[in-house]
Amino acid sequence: EPGVVIKDGWSGYSLELFNYPEHYKGDLECVYIPHGVIMNRIECLARDILEDIGHHDMMVLCVLKGGYKFCSDLVESIKAQSRSASRRLTTRVEFIRFKSYLNDQSTEDLHIIGPDDLSMLKGKNVLIVEAIVDTGKTMRALLQHVETFQPNMVKVAGLLVKRVPHGAAELPDYVGFIIPNRFVVGYALDYNEYFRDLNHICVISETGKQKYKV
Ligand SMILES: Oc1ncnc2c1N=NC2
């Protein structure tokens, strides 16, 4: 199975059934993926990752900002499961950001902000951790960039893969959920920097879109 598939018709859970920050009352449509479901799915991904690349020291490349919660919880779960399997596994985390500059054409130019020197990746098992993959552009740009540092192996973990037209041809190696083409927030996914402090993955309401529009 490539991941938990959420169908287009999924209307999410009613907000009244869940706890979320008071200041977002009225700004959300529904709870799309509750925090507990996210966490359990992450434990499964951690187990698969450990089986595949847990025999070597691991270099985790966290794609900011959206990936910081997924990365933190995933690394914790990998460490917890490697401890209980009494494995000695060091997991180092590096952070990179993408600045997609819109030049005068409509094309975007993906520019990686982060440590210029990623030579510490040489010979290592690298795990790229992204919260959401839609077009797959950043994933491909990052894979290309990482390959130049001659890692031993590179794998990609994506919490969410969005079904978008002309979407990513290839899926990440580890997929949390495959979701419809809707704008989701929460669990570090933002809308103009809002909703990162929301634990569940939710769909933003029209009110919320207007309220936090820039
Ligand atoms: O649904 C989304 N929510 C937040 N951020 C992004 C999304 N898709 N690409 C980037």
PDB file of C-alpha atoms and ligand atoms in Angstrom:
ATOM      1  CA  GLU A   1       0.000   0.000   0.000  1.00  0.00           C
ATOM      2  CA  PRO A   2       1.454   3.385  -0.991  1.00  0.00           C
ATOM      3  CA  GLY A   3      -0.114   5.102   2.036  1.00  0.00           C
ATOM      4  CA  VAL A   4      -3.479   5.791   3.649  1.00  0.00           C
ATOM      5  CA  VAL A   5      -5.695   6.907   0.747  1.00  0.00           C
ATOM      6  CA  ILE A   6      -8.230   9.611   1.613  1.00  0.00           C
ATOM      7  CA  LYS A   7     -10.914   9.681  -1.084  1.00  0.00           C
ATOM      8  CA  ASP A   8     -12.156  12.860  -2.804  1.00  0.00           C
ATOM      9  CA  GLY A   9     -15.554  12.624  -1.103  1.00  0.00           C
ATOM     10  CA  TRP A  10     -14.104  12.527   2.416  1.00  0.00           C
ATOM     11  CA  SER A  11     -15.885  15.327   4.303  1.00  0.00           C
ATOM     12  CA  GLY A  12     -13.703  15.107   7.400  1.00  0.00           C
ATOM     13  CA  TYR A  13     -14.811  14.942  11.039  1.00  0.00           C
ATOM     14  CA  SER A  14     -17.010  17.559  12.731  1.00  0.00           C
ATOM     15  CA  LEU A  15     -14.970  20.140  14.657  1.00  0.00           C
ATOM     16  CA  GLU A  16     -17.224  19.818  17.743  1.00  0.00           C
ATOM     17  CA  LEU A  17     -15.797  16.343  18.296  1.00  0.00           C
ATOM     18  CA  PHE A  18     -12.219  17.585  18.688  1.00  0.00           C
ATOM     19  CA  ASN A  19     -10.162  19.922  20.806  1.00  0.00           C
ATOM     20  CA  TYR A  20      -8.333  22.746  19.023  1.00  0.00           C
ATOM     21  CA  PRO A  21      -7.101  26.269  19.856  1.00  0.00           C
ATOM     22  CA  GLU A  22      -9.928  28.667  20.751  1.00  0.00           C
ATOM     23  CA  HIS A  23      -8.479  31.389  18.510  1.00  0.00           C
ATOM     24  CA  TYR A  24      -9.266  29.316  15.402  1.00  0.00           C
ATOM     25  CA  LYS A  25     -12.990  29.010  16.145  1.00  0.00           C
ATOM     26  CA  GLY A  26     -14.825  29.758  12.910  1.00  0.00           C
ATOM     27  CA  ASP A  27     -11.671  29.577  10.805  1.00  0.00           C
ATOM     28  CA  LEU A  28     -11.820  25.841  10.074  1.00  0.00           C
ATOM     29  CA  GLU A  29     -14.146  23.732   7.957  1.00  0.00           C
ATOM     30  CA  CYS A  30     -13.470  20.269   9.464  1.00  0.00           C
ATOM     31  CA  VAL A  31     -10.835  18.008  10.986  1.00  0.00           C
ATOM     32  CA  TYR A  32      -9.398  16.148   8.006  1.00  0.00           C
ATOM     33  CA  ILE A  33      -6.796  13.961   9.772  1.00  0.00           C
ATOM     34  CA  PRO A  34      -6.868  13.939  13.606  1.00  0.00           C
ATOM     35  CA  HIS A  35      -3.532  14.261  15.435  1.00  0.00           C
ATOM     36  CA  GLY A  36      -3.732  10.734  16.868  1.00  0.00           C
ATOM     37  CA  VAL A  37      -4.147   9.240  13.400  1.00  0.00           C
ATOM     38  CA  ILE A  38      -1.141  11.233  12.167  1.00  0.00           C
ATOM     39  CA  MET A  39       0.982   9.995  15.085  1.00  0.00           C
ATOM     40  CA  ASN A  40       0.066   6.343  14.586  1.00  0.00           C
ATOM     41  CA  ARG A  41       0.787   6.541  10.869  1.00  0.00           C
ATOM     42  CA  ILE A  42       4.184   8.102  11.685  1.00  0.00           C
ATOM     43  CA  GLU A  43       5.012   5.109  13.923  1.00  0.00           C
ATOM     44  CA  CYS A  44       4.364   2.820  10.937  1.00  0.00           C
ATOM     45  CA  LEU A  45       6.582   4.944   8.661  1.00  0.00           C
ATOM     46  CA  ALA A  46       9.329   4.937  11.310  1.00  0.00           C
ATOM     47  CA  ARG A  47       9.200   1.146  11.488  1.00  0.00           C
ATOM     48  CA  ASP A  48       9.477   0.825   7.674  1.00  0.00           C
ATOM     49  CA  ILE A  49      12.315   3.358   7.531  1.00  0.00           C
ATOM     50  CA  LEU A  50      14.223   1.539  10.287  1.00  0.00           C
ATOM     51  CA  GLU A  51      13.863  -1.757   8.429  1.00  0.00           C
ATOM     52  CA  ASP A  52      15.121  -0.260   5.165  1.00  0.00           C
ATOM     53  CA  ILE A  53      17.869   2.120   6.225  1.00  0.00           C
ATOM     54  CA  GLY A  54      18.181   1.684   9.982  1.00  0.00           C
ATOM     55  CA  HIS A  55      21.375  -0.337   9.742  1.00  0.00           C
ATOM     56  CA  HIS A  56      23.468   2.771   8.990  1.00  0.00           C
ATOM     57  CA  ASP A  57      23.849   6.202  10.572  1.00  0.00           C
ATOM     58  CA  MET A  58      21.077   8.365   9.197  1.00  0.00           C
ATOM     59  CA  MET A  59      21.144  11.948   7.999  1.00  0.00           C
ATOM     60  CA  VAL A  60      17.675  13.489   8.100  1.00  0.00           C
ATOM     61  CA  LEU A  61      17.067  16.557   5.897  1.00  0.00           C
ATOM     62  CA  CYS A  62      14.010  18.419   7.163  1.00  0.00           C
ATOM     63  CA  VAL A  63      12.304  20.718   4.647  1.00  0.00           C
ATOM     64  CA  LEU A  64      11.142  23.787   6.557  1.00  0.00           C
ATOM     65  CA  LYS A  65       8.945  25.269   7.649  1.00  0.00           C
ATOM     66  CA  GLY A  66       6.036  22.881   7.063  1.00  0.00           C
ATOM     67  CA  GLY A  67       8.062  19.779   7.798  1.00  0.00           C
ATOM     68  CA  TYR A  68       9.231  20.585  11.290  1.00  0.00           C
ATOM     69  CA  LYS A  69       6.487  18.737  13.245  1.00  0.00           C
ATOM     70  CA  PHE A  70       6.465  15.710  10.964  1.00  0.00           C
ATOM     71  CA  CYS A  71      10.273  15.559  11.130  1.00  0.00           C
ATOM     72  CA  SER A  72      10.443  15.935  14.903  1.00  0.00           C
ATOM     73  CA  ASP A  73       7.785  13.259  15.554  1.00  0.00           C
ATOM     74  CA  LEU A  74       9.220  10.913  12.892  1.00  0.00           C
ATOM     75  CA  VAL A  75      12.776  11.147  14.283  1.00  0.00           C
ATOM     76  CA  GLU A  76      11.489  10.592  17.849  1.00  0.00           C
ATOM     77  CA  SER A  77       9.629   7.491  16.703  1.00  0.00           C
ATOM     78  CA  ILE A  78      12.632   6.158  14.780  1.00  0.00           C
ATOM     79  CA  LYS A  79      14.834   6.652  17.866  1.00  0.00           C
ATOM     80  CA  ALA A  80      12.253   5.054  20.196  1.00  0.00           C
ATOM     81  CA  GLN A  81      11.874   2.003  17.937  1.00  0.00           C
ATOM     82  CA  SER A  82      15.620   1.641  17.398  1.00  0.00           C
ATOM     83  CA  ARG A  83      16.169   1.811  21.194  1.00  0.00           C
ATOM     84  CA  SER A  84      13.590  -0.919  21.804  1.00  0.00           C
ATOM     85  CA  ALA A  85      15.221  -2.989  19.055  1.00  0.00           C
ATOM     86  CA  SER A  86      18.470  -2.270  20.973  1.00  0.00           C
ATOM     87  CA  ARG A  87      20.069  -0.820  17.858  1.00  0.00           C
ATOM     88  CA  ARG A  88      22.759   1.840  18.076  1.00  0.00           C
ATOM     89  CA  LEU A  89      21.625   4.299  15.444  1.00  0.00           C
ATOM     90  CA  THR A  90      22.722   7.917  15.294  1.00  0.00           C
ATOM     91  CA  THR A  91      20.261  10.218  13.610  1.00  0.00           C
ATOM     92  CA  ARG A  92      21.474  13.692  12.714  1.00  0.00           C
ATOM     93  CA  VAL A  93      19.044  16.358  11.468  1.00  0.00           C
ATOM     94  CA  GLU A  94      19.826  19.193   9.062  1.00  0.00           C
ATOM     95  CA  PHE A  95      17.284  21.842   8.050  1.00  0.00           C
ATOM     96  CA  ILE A  96      16.758  23.463   4.667  1.00  0.00           C
ATOM     97  CA  ARG A  97      14.235  25.934   3.369  1.00  0.00           C
ATOM     98  CA  PHE A  98      12.942  26.624  -0.124  1.00  0.00           C
ATOM     99  CA  LYS A  99      12.531  30.159  -1.387  1.00  0.00           C
ATOM    100  CA  SER A 100      10.507  29.940  -4.555  1.00  0.00           C
ATOM    101  CA  TYR A 101      11.195  33.264  -6.267  1.00  0.00           C
ATOM    102  CA  LEU A 102       8.625  34.257  -8.791  1.00  0.00           C
ATOM    103  CA  ASN A 103      10.676  35.861 -11.585  1.00  0.00           C
ATOM    104  CA  ASP A 104       8.890  37.954 -14.193  1.00  0.00           C
ATOM    105  CA  GLN A 105       7.686  34.805 -16.005  1.00  0.00           C
ATOM    106  CA  SER A 106       5.165  32.547 -14.306  1.00  0.00           C
ATOM    107  CA  THR A 107       7.840  29.898 -13.728  1.00  0.00           C
ATOM    108  CA  GLU A 108       9.134  29.499 -10.207  1.00  0.00           C
ATOM    109  CA  ASP A 109      12.804  29.301  -9.499  1.00  0.00           C
ATOM    110  CA  LEU A 110      13.398  27.017  -6.543  1.00  0.00           C
ATOM    111  CA  HIS A 111      16.269  28.328  -4.478  1.00  0.00           C
ATOM    112  CA  ILE A 112      17.465  26.238  -1.552  1.00  0.00           C
ATOM    113  CA  ILE A 113      18.332  28.145   1.625  1.00  0.00           C
ATOM    114  CA  GLY A 114      20.298  26.092   4.059  1.00  0.00           C
ATOM    115  CA  PRO A 115      23.789  24.954   4.874  1.00  0.00           C
ATOM    116  CA  ASP A 116      25.780  25.414   1.643  1.00  0.00           C
ATOM    117  CA  ASP A 117      28.062  22.701   2.796  1.00  0.00           C
ATOM    118  CA  LEU A 118      26.159  19.400   2.859  1.00  0.00           C
ATOM    119  CA  SER A 119      29.363  17.409   2.411  1.00  0.00           C
ATOM    120  CA  MET A 120      28.472  15.641   5.674  1.00  0.00           C
ATOM    121  CA  LEU A 121      25.979  13.682   3.515  1.00  0.00           C
ATOM    122  CA  LYS A 122      28.815  11.888   1.710  1.00  0.00           C
ATOM    123  CA  GLY A 123      28.469   8.117   2.130  1.00  0.00           C
ATOM    124  CA  LYS A 124      25.487   8.542   4.467  1.00  0.00           C
ATOM    125  CA  ASN A 125      21.929   7.196   4.281  1.00  0.00           C
ATOM    126  CA  VAL A 126      19.905  10.378   3.716  1.00  0.00           C
ATOM    127  CA  LEU A 127      16.219  10.709   4.493  1.00  0.00           C
ATOM    128  CA  ILE A 128      14.508  13.789   3.050  1.00  0.00           C
ATOM    129  CA  VAL A 129      11.460  14.672   5.157  1.00  0.00           C
ATOM    130  CA  GLU A 130       8.689  16.779   3.583  1.00  0.00           C
ATOM    131  CA  ALA A 131       5.271  17.503   5.028  1.00  0.00           C
ATOM    132  CA  ILE A 132       3.453  17.800   1.709  1.00  0.00           C
ATOM    133  CA  VAL A 133       4.256  16.810  -1.860  1.00  0.00           C
ATOM    134  CA  ASP A 134       2.000  18.197  -4.568  1.00  0.00           C
ATOM    135  CA  THR A 135       3.769  18.953  -7.841  1.00  0.00           C
ATOM    136  CA  GLY A 136       6.885  17.153  -6.604  1.00  0.00           C
ATOM    137  CA  LYS A 137       9.052  20.095  -7.801  1.00  0.00           C
ATOM    138  CA  THR A 138      10.787  20.676  -4.487  1.00  0.00           C
ATOM    139  CA  MET A 139      11.261  16.939  -3.999  1.00  0.00           C
ATOM    140  CA  ARG A 140      12.964  16.584  -7.401  1.00  0.00           C
ATOM    141  CA  ALA A 141      15.077  19.722  -6.915  1.00  0.00           C
ATOM    142  CA  LEU A 142      16.170  18.482  -3.503  1.00  0.00           C
ATOM    143  CA  LEU A 143      16.992  14.975  -4.745  1.00  0.00           C
ATOM    144  CA  GLN A 144      19.158  16.473  -7.500  1.00  0.00           C
ATOM    145  CA  HIS A 145      20.926  18.747  -5.006  1.00  0.00           C
ATOM    146  CA  VAL A 146      21.542  15.978  -2.482  1.00  0.00           C
ATOM    147  CA  GLU A 147      22.900  13.579  -5.113  1.00  0.00           C
ATOM    148  CA  THR A 148      25.763  15.999  -5.801  1.00  0.00           C
ATOM    149  CA  PHE A 149      27.136  15.261  -2.297  1.00  0.00           C
ATOM    150  CA  GLN A 150      27.468  11.514  -3.085  1.00  0.00           C
ATOM    151  CA  PRO A 151      25.334  10.017  -0.303  1.00  0.00           C
ATOM    152  CA  ASN A 152      25.213   6.252   0.132  1.00  0.00           C
ATOM    153  CA  MET A 153      21.445   6.285  -0.448  1.00  0.00           C
ATOM    154  CA  VAL A 154      18.632   8.871  -0.511  1.00  0.00           C
ATOM    155  CA  LYS A 155      15.036   8.192   0.455  1.00  0.00           C
ATOM    156  CA  VAL A 156      12.090  10.575   0.782  1.00  0.00           C
ATOM    157  CA  ALA A 157       9.383  10.551   3.445  1.00  0.00           C
ATOM    158  CA  GLY A 158       6.261  12.610   2.658  1.00  0.00           C
ATOM    159  CA  LEU A 159       3.502  12.929   5.262  1.00  0.00           C
ATOM    160  CA  LEU A 160       0.935  14.079   2.670  1.00  0.00           C
ATOM    161  CA  VAL A 161       0.880  13.478  -1.066  1.00  0.00           C
ATOM    162  CA  LYS A 162      -1.757  15.576  -2.791  1.00  0.00           C
ATOM    163  CA  ARG A 163      -3.589  14.274  -5.849  1.00  0.00           C
ATOM    164  CA  VAL A 164      -3.092  17.277  -8.156  1.00  0.00           C
ATOM    165  CA  PRO A 165      -3.293  17.459 -11.988  1.00  0.00           C
ATOM    166  CA  HIS A 166       0.275  17.068 -13.383  1.00  0.00           C
ATOM    167  CA  GLY A 167       1.204  15.874  -9.906  1.00  0.00           C
ATOM    168  CA  ALA A 168       4.444  14.226  -8.902  1.00  0.00           C
ATOM    169  CA  ALA A 169       5.152  11.312 -11.249  1.00  0.00           C
ATOM    170  CA  GLU A 170       7.009   9.338  -8.613  1.00  0.00           C
ATOM    171  CA  LEU A 171       5.798   8.977  -5.031  1.00  0.00           C
ATOM    172  CA  PRO A 172       8.049   9.450  -2.021  1.00  0.00           C
ATOM    173  CA  ASP A 173       9.509   6.185  -0.670  1.00  0.00           C
ATOM    174  CA  TYR A 174       7.455   6.559   2.535  1.00  0.00           C
ATOM    175  CA  VAL A 175       3.990   8.112   2.284  1.00  0.00           C
ATOM    176  CA  GLY A 176       1.731   8.984   5.213  1.00  0.00           C
ATOM    177  CA  PHE A 177      -1.530   9.914   3.494  1.00  0.00           C
ATOM    178  CA  ILE A 178      -2.636  10.456  -0.097  1.00  0.00           C
ATOM    179  CA  ILE A 179      -5.171  13.283  -0.003  1.00  0.00           C
ATOM    180  CA  PRO A 180      -7.516  15.117  -2.381  1.00  0.00           C
ATOM    181  CA  ASN A 181      -6.510  18.417  -3.949  1.00  0.00           C
ATOM    182  CA  ARG A 182      -7.702  20.656  -1.062  1.00  0.00           C
ATOM    183  CA  PHE A 183      -5.762  23.279   0.887  1.00  0.00           C
ATOM    184  CA  VAL A 184      -5.064  21.828   4.343  1.00  0.00           C
ATOM    185  CA  VAL A 185      -3.584  23.485   7.436  1.00  0.00           C
ATOM    186  CA  GLY A 186      -2.300  22.376  10.798  1.00  0.00           C
ATOM    187  CA  TYR A 187       0.496  20.122  12.065  1.00  0.00           C
ATOM    188  CA  ALA A 188       2.969  22.808  10.913  1.00  0.00           C
ATOM    189  CA  LEU A 189       1.242  23.340   7.570  1.00  0.00           C
ATOM    190  CA  ASP A 190       0.369  27.018   7.371  1.00  0.00           C
ATOM    191  CA  TYR A 191      -1.803  29.541   5.596  1.00  0.00           C
ATOM    192  CA  ASN A 192       0.220  32.803   5.665  1.00  0.00           C
ATOM    193  CA  GLU A 193       2.017  31.543   8.764  1.00  0.00           C
ATOM    194  CA  TYR A 194      -1.237  30.817  10.639  1.00  0.00           C
ATOM    195  CA  PHE A 195      -2.419  27.363  11.860  1.00  0.00           C
ATOM    196  CA  ARG A 196       1.049  25.941  12.453  1.00  0.00           C
ATOM    197  CA  ASP A 197       0.080  25.651  16.145  1.00  0.00           C
ATOM    198  CA  LEU A 198      -2.893  23.399  15.316  1.00  0.00           C
ATOM    199  CA  ASN A 199      -2.286  19.685  16.037  1.00  0.00           C
ATOM    200  CA  HIS A 200      -4.842  18.194  13.659  1.00  0.00           C
ATOM    201  CA  ILE A 201      -4.682  18.516   9.868  1.00  0.00           C
ATOM    202  CA  CYS A 202      -7.779  20.508   8.970  1.00  0.00           C
ATOM    203  CA  VAL A 203      -9.440  22.232   6.012  1.00  0.00           C
ATOM    204  CA  ILE A 204      -9.572  26.022   6.349  1.00  0.00           C
ATOM    205  CA  SER A 205     -12.996  27.728   6.117  1.00  0.00           C
ATOM    206  CA  GLU A 206     -13.817  30.637   3.784  1.00  0.00           C
ATOM    207  CA  THR A 207     -13.957  32.850   6.905  1.00  0.00           C
ATOM    208  CA  GLY A 208     -10.470  31.714   7.824  1.00  0.00           C
ATOM    209  CA  LYS A 209      -9.181  32.367   4.292  1.00  0.00           C
ATOM    210  CA  GLN A 210     -10.525  35.930   4.373  1.00  0.00           C
ATOM    211  CA  LYS A 211      -9.380  36.565   7.931  1.00  0.00           C
ATOM    212  CA  TYR A 212      -5.737  35.606   7.303  1.00  0.00           C
ATOM    213  CA  LYS A 213      -5.511  36.775   3.704  1.00  0.00           C
ATOM    214  CA  VAL A 214      -2.439  38.977   3.046  1.00  0.00           C
TER     215      VAL A 214
HETATM  216  O1  LIG B   1      -2.551  22.181   1.247  1.00  0.00           O
HETATM  217  C1  LIG B   1      -1.449  22.889   1.597  1.00  0.00           C
HETATM  218  N1  LIG B   1      -1.387  23.505   2.799  1.00  0.00           N
HETATM  219  C2  LIG B   1      -0.302  24.218   3.163  1.00  0.00           C
HETATM  220  N2  LIG B   1       0.773  24.355   2.368  1.00  0.00           N
HETATM  221  C3  LIG B   1       0.745  23.748   1.161  1.00  0.00           C
HETATM  222  C4  LIG B   1      -0.337  23.002   0.724  1.00  0.00           C
HETATM  223  N3  LIG B   1      -0.087  22.507  -0.521  1.00  0.00           N
HETATM  224  N4  LIG B   1       1.123  22.911  -0.899  1.00  0.00           N
HETATM  225  C5  LIG B   1       1.765  23.721   0.071  1.00  0.00           C
END
